[in-house]
């Protein structure tokens, strides 16, 4: 983490940019945070953590060995949890899983434990799983111990050979009524648990998901609380084969592990039995509803849109935009000084749509959070009606957001030229963390196809006159098909997105149907058109995002100056993705070939009007230097001084001559080949 | 590097795939290599290097500290150069820069020094620069010492504040006639040299590019041979400030460095004077042509299309395709076994277009190599006519290839799900190396705009009736505008690409002209439309690639079975990029909205016909396990056993309990928070 060593002068170009802004940065910050009070709270919290020198890295983690990096992650994680408790005492906030999740995940966590945290799943999955799936007795026994960190847990579901398709899991739990125990076993190599964070060397307990067998019958997957290591010696228990899965593209602080069971026995009461139960004699009692566990899965997906995608993307655009307002290169007009690279249209085109994209994510995620809260309380009253709709929108929004964020971060990194490639720019770390989310918690293609399945169903329902939920209501509207003469307005843009989603879903459904009519099995027809089905889900999601973006800007309680800027971002968002999917717009929407040139001009003019506000907009994300952790993006714009300071943190620079010279290089140079 | 430890059984699914192939794999391998003899030579060379246990890693580099990784890179580089000399003696091939470059770059080098090599610039830039820009006396003095590795050099051009725009370099070389010396100086922090490989701790000499001043006048940038470190002690010389720039996203074996001069003096004869000269009294004698140095730049760009983009992309598709023929997931039809993930259309769509893309790169690069060789001999005879055309095509082909490769590798990585995220999959390393090439040797956007400038010029020339060179001849053909009724043939696809390039260039030129006519300065009009200008260069390049792909398959001396498969790949290439840029095809080509559905069906059917040959096609790249270096892609398909073996190389798994338990974790767990 970069810690400002001395007060540096503010870079004159960056100061100039800030003076050009046409709106109040603090007003936008408050809007992003959800109110001035929230901004104040966030700043206090950040200040409390990032100023603690014990949480700063002496040597950046990328220079340490893999083992040292793990040890540092453990040292800092212990301190971090202690400090959260200090904060709770200080602010008398009361303790909650949400507070831990907020501090450990998101911006703050990513600043202090840049490459992930080995305790994360204890708070994100272990405790919530016991709360959500344990009986009251089980909660009473386990939660206290977990909450005080007397035990450290993880969540072991994914296996070496089995990921998103959880019905395929191979780990077994056979009930033995004679001893009233479950026997956990890993029958194959592919059944080894693989990926859980903290499983390698950190956790001593885990929730293990396994196929339950009792009275000779398999009842599908169920969760069990399993002790993995001795609480005193931390040695793996007999029958437990445990280790770490090795280095990854990122998240190397999370200590992901593998786990195999050799007929390992646990007492009957360690199956989490809030839903289904196994009685003493081995009788299986089925859960009244298996949909109730959907809630947690949706929660995690919604959480990661803001906590991962939005977090890392807003960091990346801040870094790249500030850098582009300091870096000078080439010449625009012969003989003149090298211009700021932000003057280049191509550079604006790399940055500004990604800034807009961050706001698109923010507003959609806010909307989905409110939906999540109301659907959750409906669920508690036994009302499951809106669950499929929420599931469908959460799936595609998770996929679109994680992929927009990952691609956007890479565009920002490349927009910083070679310097973006430096680890210290923090862009490579950000990409590593953001792209991981494209795969975990539901692989994106699989999620798109889940949304597509929902959309196909909605399409047929609409044809039979069934009233559809809000987010798919447009499928009932035949006017979605009516073409209108184009003019460059946001209402037309939104209508065009609606026409595209409608048109794609209509055409793809038709193709699938026609293939089935020729005698092809439904599953094969579905698979044959799955490329189009993914596009349907993407179009549906983009429509959702642009609608929420537009409505949020319209309805926001902000000054006219700010609303103007937000509407420019919203327009850029709409126009950018329209031009990037032009084929579909020409096929299905009111956009005609003759309209394209004016839409391109619109995009060019939006880039131009956003140009003077670019630095102010990213300033409004209000990400402090310690969290940005990038010499390219620091608030003061002293890019080159800071890059030089970072280079000199490389331990290779500690000595003028590395020992490999005497050992290898000198003998080689003197050998006279 | 993965070394096969025991003979493992061939995975049955993979064996089944190999039995399904409809063509002779060896025939395709020979075509890729350029003949059976070339295949034999390559295999011998690979065998000679990859079987040497001294070149194998005891611990994979990602587990070492940064300093240890550097020391290992030096150890292995010294061994590697020694081994190249052994090879030269053994095979009596004679020594050449090309041989060193071939072995150190490309597949073989990337297998042995996975994260880059600190000696690379000695062979790729230092020696070639002296050969190309030194006088005969200078060559006589320096080349012998460099060739025998008595000195180790690098090439220092890029500065902390200056990259692609080399006229902006700030390092100065003032000539002092009283002592007949140049005084090298770094007047600012931004003038520090930054990025040269091997500069940090390895090299003791460098070619330094600096602004030449003599008799009070600046003559622009010139190259100087500069000693950096004492040959005995390796200590930096007084007046030289040198160090390493720190950790990067990849290439951490290359020891990239920084370099500043404090009025550092070198003798007059250390300016490379083959072209321009400074006489003893300080008189400057200008070079007859400054275009001669273009040659080297083009050489490097052409070389990296094959040596980097194609190399890493063909590795990635091999890994992901074999993995997809072993991994099983989810269900296609209820109740049936989990299918191979390659059965999913969406998976085929991630893999096969990238396989096709590798062939597209291969054939275009081959064509450009022949052009390079003939243009080079024309240059030697003073004929510069084809230089601008070659420069233009090399620029956009470098940009398109590096960006196709980087994106393709990431698609392959994500197509392997979580396991692709493991460092041992070798996909993250491959991406790190491939994406670097999007920025170095000319940043891609800058290169596109250079090609666009050439295209605009060609457009105007065509309007005045000037005969255009081969690659832009289509701009003279007005029939490019004539629309024809669509049917799915390759000739139509190629014609459509031509129409798109023609249409984009015509429309963009028109827009730039019209804006200039309203009184806007040319440079500003150019900048305003630069997003479209980039698209012009991309369309031109894609047309070039599809034409060369098609012609190469037509003309190849191969069996009908093989030609069928290659033509399927060529068609997929054409159809895939058409559908991915559908908007432009609807705007400019003969493709009509009513044709799209049949083009999508064509793509679906191409994926289906390529499916049974997918493994055989990637087998034909003939990349041995040691070079692939990925448990997901090994020839035998034992994915899970190999992943497990790799995990157990993590030094964290050496002990059942890490020392951080006693030090941090136990006190924390026992503290009863």
PDB file of N, CA, C and O in Angstrom, chain B residues 8 23 51 99 101 108 118 125 134 182 204 230 263 276 281 328 333 451-452 465 485 512 551 564 598:
ATOM      1  N   UNK B   8       1.890 -42.059 -17.810  1.00  0.00           N
ATOM      2  CA  UNK B   8       0.508 -42.133 -17.372  1.00  0.00           C
ATOM      3  C   UNK B   8      -0.320 -42.688 -18.522  1.00  0.00           C
ATOM      4  O   UNK B   8       0.037 -42.577 -19.678  1.00  0.00           O
ATOM      5  N   UNK B  23      -8.211 -36.155 -40.667  1.00  0.00           N
ATOM      6  CA  UNK B  23      -7.058 -35.783 -41.490  1.00  0.00           C
ATOM      7  C   UNK B  23      -5.779 -36.237 -40.789  1.00  0.00           C
ATOM      8  O   UNK B  23      -5.801 -36.659 -39.630  1.00  0.00           O
ATOM      9  N   UNK B  51      14.903 -31.499 -22.521  1.00  0.00           N
ATOM     10  CA  UNK B  51      15.187 -32.698 -21.730  1.00  0.00           C
ATOM     11  C   UNK B  51      16.335 -32.483 -20.742  1.00  0.00           C
ATOM     12  O   UNK B  51      16.642 -33.356 -19.947  1.00  0.00           O
ATOM     13  N   UNK B  99      19.630 -17.400 -35.045  1.00  0.00           N
ATOM     14  CA  UNK B  99      19.546 -18.643 -34.289  1.00  0.00           C
ATOM     15  C   UNK B  99      19.311 -18.344 -32.805  1.00  0.00           C
ATOM     16  O   UNK B  99      18.428 -18.930 -32.167  1.00  0.00           O
ATOM     17  N   UNK B 101      18.056 -15.646 -31.546  1.00  0.00           N
ATOM     18  CA  UNK B 101      16.714 -15.087 -31.392  1.00  0.00           C
ATOM     19  C   UNK B 101      15.651 -16.173 -31.437  1.00  0.00           C
ATOM     20  O   UNK B 101      14.703 -16.173 -30.655  1.00  0.00           O
ATOM     21  N   UNK B 108      10.346 -22.148 -27.427  1.00  0.00           N
ATOM     22  CA  UNK B 108      11.357 -22.805 -26.617  1.00  0.00           C
ATOM     23  C   UNK B 108      11.793 -21.906 -25.463  1.00  0.00           C
ATOM     24  O   UNK B 108      11.814 -22.314 -24.298  1.00  0.00           O
ATOM     25  N   UNK B 118      16.737 -12.187 -18.976  1.00  0.00           N
ATOM     26  CA  UNK B 118      17.479 -10.929 -18.841  1.00  0.00           C
ATOM     27  C   UNK B 118      18.498 -10.661 -19.962  1.00  0.00           C
ATOM     28  O   UNK B 118      18.938  -9.528 -20.118  1.00  0.00           O
ATOM     29  N   UNK B 125      18.447  -6.672 -29.620  1.00  0.00           N
ATOM     30  CA  UNK B 125      18.625  -5.253 -29.905  1.00  0.00           C
ATOM     31  C   UNK B 125      20.080  -4.767 -29.878  1.00  0.00           C
ATOM     32  O   UNK B 125      20.490  -4.004 -30.744  1.00  0.00           O
ATOM     33  N   UNK B 134      26.385   0.770 -36.627  1.00  0.00           N
ATOM     34  CA  UNK B 134      27.799   1.042 -36.374  1.00  0.00           C
ATOM     35  C   UNK B 134      28.602   1.057 -37.665  1.00  0.00           C
ATOM     36  O   UNK B 134      28.246   0.385 -38.638  1.00  0.00           O
ATOM     37  N   UNK B 182      31.339  12.938 -25.707  1.00  0.00           N
ATOM     38  CA  UNK B 182      29.933  13.292 -25.514  1.00  0.00           C
ATOM     39  C   UNK B 182      29.651  13.290 -24.019  1.00  0.00           C
ATOM     40  O   UNK B 182      30.140  12.423 -23.290  1.00  0.00           O
ATOM     41  N   UNK B 204      26.188  -4.748 -18.528  1.00  0.00           N
ATOM     42  CA  UNK B 204      27.218  -3.758 -18.195  1.00  0.00           C
ATOM     43  C   UNK B 204      27.422  -2.727 -19.321  1.00  0.00           C
ATOM     44  O   UNK B 204      28.190  -1.777 -19.155  1.00  0.00           O
ATOM     45  N   UNK B 230      31.333  -1.479 -14.129  1.00  0.00           N
ATOM     46  CA  UNK B 230      32.706  -1.950 -14.187  1.00  0.00           C
ATOM     47  C   UNK B 230      32.714  -3.424 -14.585  1.00  0.00           C
ATOM     48  O   UNK B 230      31.923  -4.220 -14.077  1.00  0.00           O
ATOM     49  N   UNK B 263      25.959  13.963 -16.128  1.00  0.00           N
ATOM     50  CA  UNK B 263      27.079  14.460 -16.934  1.00  0.00           C
ATOM     51  C   UNK B 263      28.148  13.382 -17.125  1.00  0.00           C
ATOM     52  O   UNK B 263      29.307  13.545 -16.747  1.00  0.00           O
ATOM     53  N   UNK B 276      24.524   8.934 -39.489  1.00  0.00           N
ATOM     54  CA  UNK B 276      25.003  10.308 -39.247  1.00  0.00           C
ATOM     55  C   UNK B 276      26.327  10.261 -38.494  1.00  0.00           C
ATOM     56  O   UNK B 276      26.651   9.274 -37.836  1.00  0.00           O
ATOM     57  N   UNK B 281      35.835  18.006 -34.758  1.00  0.00           N
ATOM     58  CA  UNK B 281      35.606  19.407 -34.391  1.00  0.00           C
ATOM     59  C   UNK B 281      34.143  19.692 -34.030  1.00  0.00           C
ATOM     60  O   UNK B 281      33.774  20.822 -33.739  1.00  0.00           O
ATOM     61  N   UNK B 328     -15.888 -32.889 -17.715  1.00  0.00           N
ATOM     62  CA  UNK B 328     -17.319 -33.139 -17.876  1.00  0.00           C
ATOM     63  C   UNK B 328     -18.091 -32.238 -16.923  1.00  0.00           C
ATOM     64  O   UNK B 328     -17.657 -32.007 -15.806  1.00  0.00           O
ATOM     65  N   UNK B 333     -28.864 -33.657 -21.418  1.00  0.00           N
ATOM     66  CA  UNK B 333     -30.182 -34.296 -21.398  1.00  0.00           C
ATOM     67  C   UNK B 333     -30.397 -34.897 -20.023  1.00  0.00           C
ATOM     68  O   UNK B 333     -29.503 -35.569 -19.489  1.00  0.00           O
ATOM     69  N   UNK B 451      -1.391   3.312 -39.608  1.00  0.00           N
ATOM     70  CA  UNK B 451      -1.941   2.646 -40.793  1.00  0.00           C
ATOM     71  C   UNK B 451      -3.061   3.492 -41.410  1.00  0.00           C
ATOM     72  O   UNK B 451      -3.150   3.627 -42.629  1.00  0.00           O
ATOM     73  N   UNK B 452      -3.902   4.069 -40.549  1.00  0.00           N
ATOM     74  CA  UNK B 452      -5.015   4.884 -41.048  1.00  0.00           C
ATOM     75  C   UNK B 452      -4.497   6.066 -41.864  1.00  0.00           C
ATOM     76  O   UNK B 452      -5.072   6.419 -42.904  1.00  0.00           O
ATOM     77  N   UNK B 465      -6.308   8.729 -59.566  1.00  0.00           N
ATOM     78  CA  UNK B 465      -5.916   7.759 -60.580  1.00  0.00           C
ATOM     79  C   UNK B 465      -4.549   7.129 -60.394  1.00  0.00           C
ATOM     80  O   UNK B 465      -4.107   6.353 -61.235  1.00  0.00           O
ATOM     81  N   UNK B 485     -26.508  -9.888 -54.562  1.00  0.00           N
ATOM     82  CA  UNK B 485     -27.391 -10.711 -53.723  1.00  0.00           C
ATOM     83  C   UNK B 485     -26.549 -11.708 -52.929  1.00  0.00           C
ATOM     84  O   UNK B 485     -25.621 -12.313 -53.475  1.00  0.00           O
ATOM     85  N   UNK B 512     -13.762  13.654 -42.342  1.00  0.00           N
ATOM     86  CA  UNK B 512     -12.597  14.490 -42.017  1.00  0.00           C
ATOM     87  C   UNK B 512     -12.555  15.692 -42.968  1.00  0.00           C
ATOM     88  O   UNK B 512     -12.402  16.834 -42.543  1.00  0.00           O
ATOM     89  N   UNK B 551      -6.230 -17.492 -49.561  1.00  0.00           N
ATOM     90  CA  UNK B 551      -5.292 -17.806 -50.645  1.00  0.00           C
ATOM     91  C   UNK B 551      -4.321 -18.906 -50.209  1.00  0.00           C
ATOM     92  O   UNK B 551      -4.006 -19.820 -50.981  1.00  0.00           O
ATOM     93  N   UNK B 564      -9.938 -29.556 -46.707  1.00  0.00           N
ATOM     94  CA  UNK B 564     -11.320 -29.379 -46.239  1.00  0.00           C
ATOM     95  C   UNK B 564     -11.335 -28.759 -44.841  1.00  0.00           C
ATOM     96  O   UNK B 564     -12.061 -27.798 -44.564  1.00  0.00           O
ATOM     97  N   UNK B 598     -29.177 -16.864 -41.819  1.00  0.00           N
ATOM     98  CA  UNK B 598     -28.478 -17.976 -42.501  1.00  0.00           C
ATOM     99  C   UNK B 598     -26.975 -17.918 -42.253  1.00  0.00           C
ATOM    100  O   UNK B 598     -26.299 -18.944 -42.242  1.00  0.00           O
TER     101      UNK B 598
END
